Structures are given as structure tokens and as C-alpha cells.
Amino acid sequence: MNRERLMKMAGAVRTGGKGSMRRKKKAVHKTTTTDDKRLQSTLKRIGVNTIPAIEEVNIFKDDIVIQFVNPKVQASIAANTWVVSGTPQTKKLQDILPQVLGHLGPDNLDNLKKLAEQIQKQAPGAGATATTEQVEDDDDEVPDLVPGETFEAAAEEGKTAS
């Protein structure tokens, strides 16, 4: 009885019968080149122009920097649209900080402060030794007062010695 029931269910699933036609339309898969062509046509409609001789583009995002080396840069100032195409590299801000220090603007000042605090937290011993060395090397500071002596007495001794 179960076998008959299964056969009925299997027959109901079939969309076409024994003599039905095969499908005529072939499924077409889109390639990325068609998307690229559509993007280029849209950019041309906006009126972007290629900007030559740009060696590097850095996009700052929190403490991560997305870096493009020798990218193709297109821009439309009227449409406020910038297109950067190339191979991106994701790096930490710490790694490329000396190179991009001149590129940072006032909006990245907070990120720079956070980075400095993180570096100080990572190496607290190094900062403490540097400050003690500065105190020892500095001869311009006033020496500690020896018990039993006063500043006036030390000043008079300095005048008589001169």
C-alpha cells in the first residue's frame, strides 16, 4: 500500500507528461564584463575624466588604511563622484604612519591620538625609562636641599667661591 501511495506522489510532481516539449530557452549566465561595461557607460554619462599621474591613493577607515598603488583615478567634480580602480591592499595605520603623516588632515587627528595612546600602553616600560634618563641628564635643575643647609648659605658660598 505504501508503494502505491509513493507512486501517486511521484506522478504528481512531474511538470510535463511523457510527450511534453523540451525547454527551448537556454539559461544565460552573466559575466563580469557586462557589469564592467554597464559601469563604464554610466560613468561616461556622468562625465568622469581620467586624472593622470596619481601614484598612490589611501583611504583611511578607523585604524585601517586601504591603499592603492598606481591606481586608475577618474573624477567628476560636478557629480561629486570619484572612482579609484586597481588592486587594494589593507594595512594598519601603524605600519604606514611615517609615509602618510603628511597626508593626514585634521579629521584624522583623533585617530592619531588614539594610535599614540595604544603605542604607549603597549610599551609602558620604554616611556618610563626615557623620562628618568632625561631627569638624570638635565643639569639645569635645582639640586635637592641637604639637611641642615639653607638656600641663603649656599648662595653666599657660591659668591665667595667666585
Short mmCIF file of C-alpha atoms in Angstrom, two decimals:
data_model
loop_
_atom_site.label_atom_id
_atom_site.label_comp_id
_atom_site.label_asym_id
_atom_site.label_seq_id
_atom_site.Cartn_x
_atom_site.Cartn_y
_atom_site.Cartn_z
CA MET A 1 0.00 0.00 0.00
CA ASN A 2 2.83 2.42 0.79
CA ARG A 3 4.40 1.73 -2.61
CA GLU A 4 1.19 2.72 -4.43
CA ARG A 5 0.98 5.89 -2.43
CA LEU A 6 4.59 6.83 -3.29
CA MET A 7 3.96 6.27 -6.99
CA LYS A 8 0.96 8.62 -6.90
CA MET A 9 3.05 11.33 -5.22
CA ALA A 10 5.88 10.88 -7.72
CA GLY A 11 3.44 11.22 -10.61
CA ALA A 12 2.01 14.46 -9.23
CA VAL A 13 5.45 16.08 -9.08
CA ARG A 14 6.13 15.74 -12.82
CA THR A 15 5.57 19.07 -14.58
CA GLY A 16 5.35 17.71 -18.09
CA GLY A 17 3.97 14.43 -19.28
CA LYS A 18 5.63 11.79 -21.44
CA GLY A 19 5.01 13.65 -24.66
CA SER A 20 5.72 17.18 -23.41
CA MET A 21 8.13 19.52 -25.22
CA ARG A 22 11.62 20.25 -24.04
CA ARG A 23 12.50 23.75 -22.95
CA LYS A 24 13.69 25.97 -25.77
CA LYS A 25 15.22 28.83 -23.76
CA LYS A 26 18.79 28.32 -22.61
CA ALA A 27 19.79 29.80 -19.23
CA VAL A 28 22.32 32.57 -19.91
CA HIS A 29 24.85 33.36 -17.17
CA LYS A 30 26.01 36.96 -16.99
CA THR A 31 29.72 37.59 -16.89
CA THR A 32 31.52 40.36 -15.05
CA THR A 33 32.48 42.02 -18.32
CA THR A 34 28.88 43.03 -18.91
CA ASP A 35 28.76 44.62 -15.45
CA ASP A 36 32.01 46.45 -16.19
CA LYS A 37 30.63 47.72 -19.49
CA ARG A 38 27.47 48.96 -17.79
CA LEU A 39 29.55 50.72 -15.13
CA GLN A 40 31.75 52.39 -17.75
CA SER A 41 28.72 53.56 -19.72
CA THR A 42 27.18 55.03 -16.55
CA LEU A 43 30.42 56.80 -15.69
CA LYS A 44 30.64 58.18 -19.22
CA ARG A 45 27.08 59.51 -18.90
CA ILE A 46 28.06 61.29 -15.64
CA GLY A 47 31.06 62.78 -17.41
CA VAL A 48 34.06 61.48 -15.49
CA ASN A 49 37.57 62.38 -16.63
CA THR A 50 40.71 60.36 -16.02
CA ILE A 51 43.22 62.03 -13.71
CA PRO A 52 46.77 61.12 -14.76
CA ALA A 53 49.97 60.75 -12.69
CA ILE A 54 48.50 59.63 -9.36
CA GLU A 55 50.95 57.26 -7.70
CA GLU A 56 49.05 56.32 -4.55
CA VAL A 57 45.58 56.55 -3.03
CA ASN A 58 44.99 55.97 0.70
CA ILE A 59 41.52 55.57 2.17
CA PHE A 60 41.54 55.94 5.97
CA LYS A 61 38.95 53.99 7.92
CA ASP A 62 39.38 53.99 11.72
CA ASP A 63 42.81 52.37 12.27
CA ILE A 64 42.80 50.58 8.89
CA VAL A 65 44.13 52.07 5.66
CA ILE A 66 43.08 50.83 2.22
CA GLN A 67 46.00 51.59 -0.08
CA PHE A 68 46.00 51.60 -3.88
CA VAL A 69 49.40 51.77 -5.58
CA ASN A 70 49.38 53.25 -9.12
CA PRO A 71 45.56 53.27 -9.43
CA LYS A 72 43.40 54.48 -12.27
CA VAL A 73 41.56 57.52 -10.91
CA GLN A 74 38.53 59.06 -12.57
CA ALA A 75 36.55 62.01 -11.26
CA SER A 76 33.51 64.11 -11.96
CA ILE A 77 33.54 67.14 -9.71
CA ALA A 78 30.10 68.25 -10.85
CA ALA A 79 28.58 64.91 -9.82
CA ASN A 80 30.82 64.66 -6.70
CA THR A 81 31.98 61.23 -7.89
CA TRP A 82 35.44 59.74 -7.59
CA VAL A 83 36.34 56.32 -8.99
CA VAL A 84 39.51 54.58 -7.85
CA SER A 85 40.23 51.29 -9.58
CA GLY A 86 43.16 49.00 -9.00
CA THR A 87 44.32 46.34 -6.59
CA PRO A 88 43.78 47.39 -2.97
CA GLN A 89 45.96 46.46 -0.02
CA THR A 90 44.58 46.65 3.51
CA LYS A 91 47.16 47.78 6.06
CA LYS A 92 47.22 49.03 9.64
CA LEU A 93 47.78 52.72 10.20
CA GLN A 94 50.77 51.94 12.43
CA ASP A 95 52.59 50.20 9.56
CA ILE A 96 52.46 53.10 7.10
CA LEU A 97 52.34 56.01 9.55
CA PRO A 98 55.72 57.58 8.65
CA GLN A 99 54.84 57.55 4.94
CA VAL A 100 51.38 59.10 5.30
CA LEU A 101 51.97 61.51 8.19
CA GLY A 102 51.93 64.47 5.80
CA HIS A 103 48.70 63.25 4.19
CA LEU A 104 46.69 63.20 7.41
CA GLY A 105 44.25 66.03 7.85
CA PRO A 106 42.59 67.50 10.95
CA ASP A 107 39.80 64.90 10.79
CA ASN A 108 42.34 62.12 11.39
CA LEU A 109 43.91 63.87 14.37
CA ASP A 110 41.70 61.90 16.78
CA ASN A 111 42.78 58.62 15.19
CA LEU A 112 46.41 59.70 15.51
CA LYS A 113 45.92 60.45 19.23
CA LYS A 114 44.31 57.04 19.77
CA LEU A 115 47.20 55.39 17.98
CA ALA A 116 49.73 57.21 20.16
CA GLU A 117 47.87 56.11 23.30
CA GLN A 118 47.85 52.50 22.09
CA ILE A 119 51.58 52.59 21.45
CA GLN A 120 52.21 54.00 24.94
CA LYS A 121 50.03 51.29 26.50
CA GLN A 122 51.90 48.56 24.61
CA ALA A 123 55.31 49.74 25.79
CA PRO A 124 54.85 51.42 29.21
CA GLY A 125 58.39 50.50 30.39
CA ALA A 126 60.05 52.27 27.48
CA GLY A 127 58.33 55.58 28.22
CA ALA A 128 59.22 55.45 31.95
CA THR A 129 62.92 54.81 31.32
CA ALA A 130 63.11 57.69 28.87
CA THR A 131 61.71 60.16 31.42
CA THR A 132 64.11 59.06 34.19
CA GLU A 133 67.07 59.37 31.83
CA GLN A 134 66.03 62.91 30.95
CA VAL A 135 65.90 63.89 34.64
CA GLU A 136 69.37 62.46 35.31
CA ASP A 137 70.95 64.14 32.26
CA ASP A 138 69.44 67.57 32.89
CA ASP A 139 71.98 69.77 34.79
CA ASP A 140 69.79 72.89 34.77
CA GLU A 141 67.51 71.65 37.54
CA VAL A 142 67.76 72.86 41.11
CA PRO A 143 69.56 70.27 43.28
CA ASP A 144 67.87 68.82 46.35
CA LEU A 145 68.48 70.66 49.60
CA VAL A 146 70.86 68.95 52.01
CA PRO A 147 69.50 68.76 55.57
CA GLY A 148 70.97 71.47 57.78
CA GLU A 149 71.72 73.91 54.94
CA THR A 150 69.66 76.82 53.59
CA PHE A 151 69.47 78.41 50.19
CA GLU A 152 70.93 81.67 51.52
CA ALA A 153 74.02 79.90 52.91
CA ALA A 154 74.56 78.04 49.64
CA ALA A 155 74.22 81.30 47.70
CA GLU A 156 76.80 83.06 49.90
CA GLU A 157 79.22 80.15 49.42
CA GLY A 158 78.76 80.47 45.66
CA LYS A 159 79.57 84.23 45.77
CA THR A 160 82.72 83.76 47.86
CA ALA A 161 83.96 80.94 45.63
CA SER A 162 83.61 83.14 42.52
#
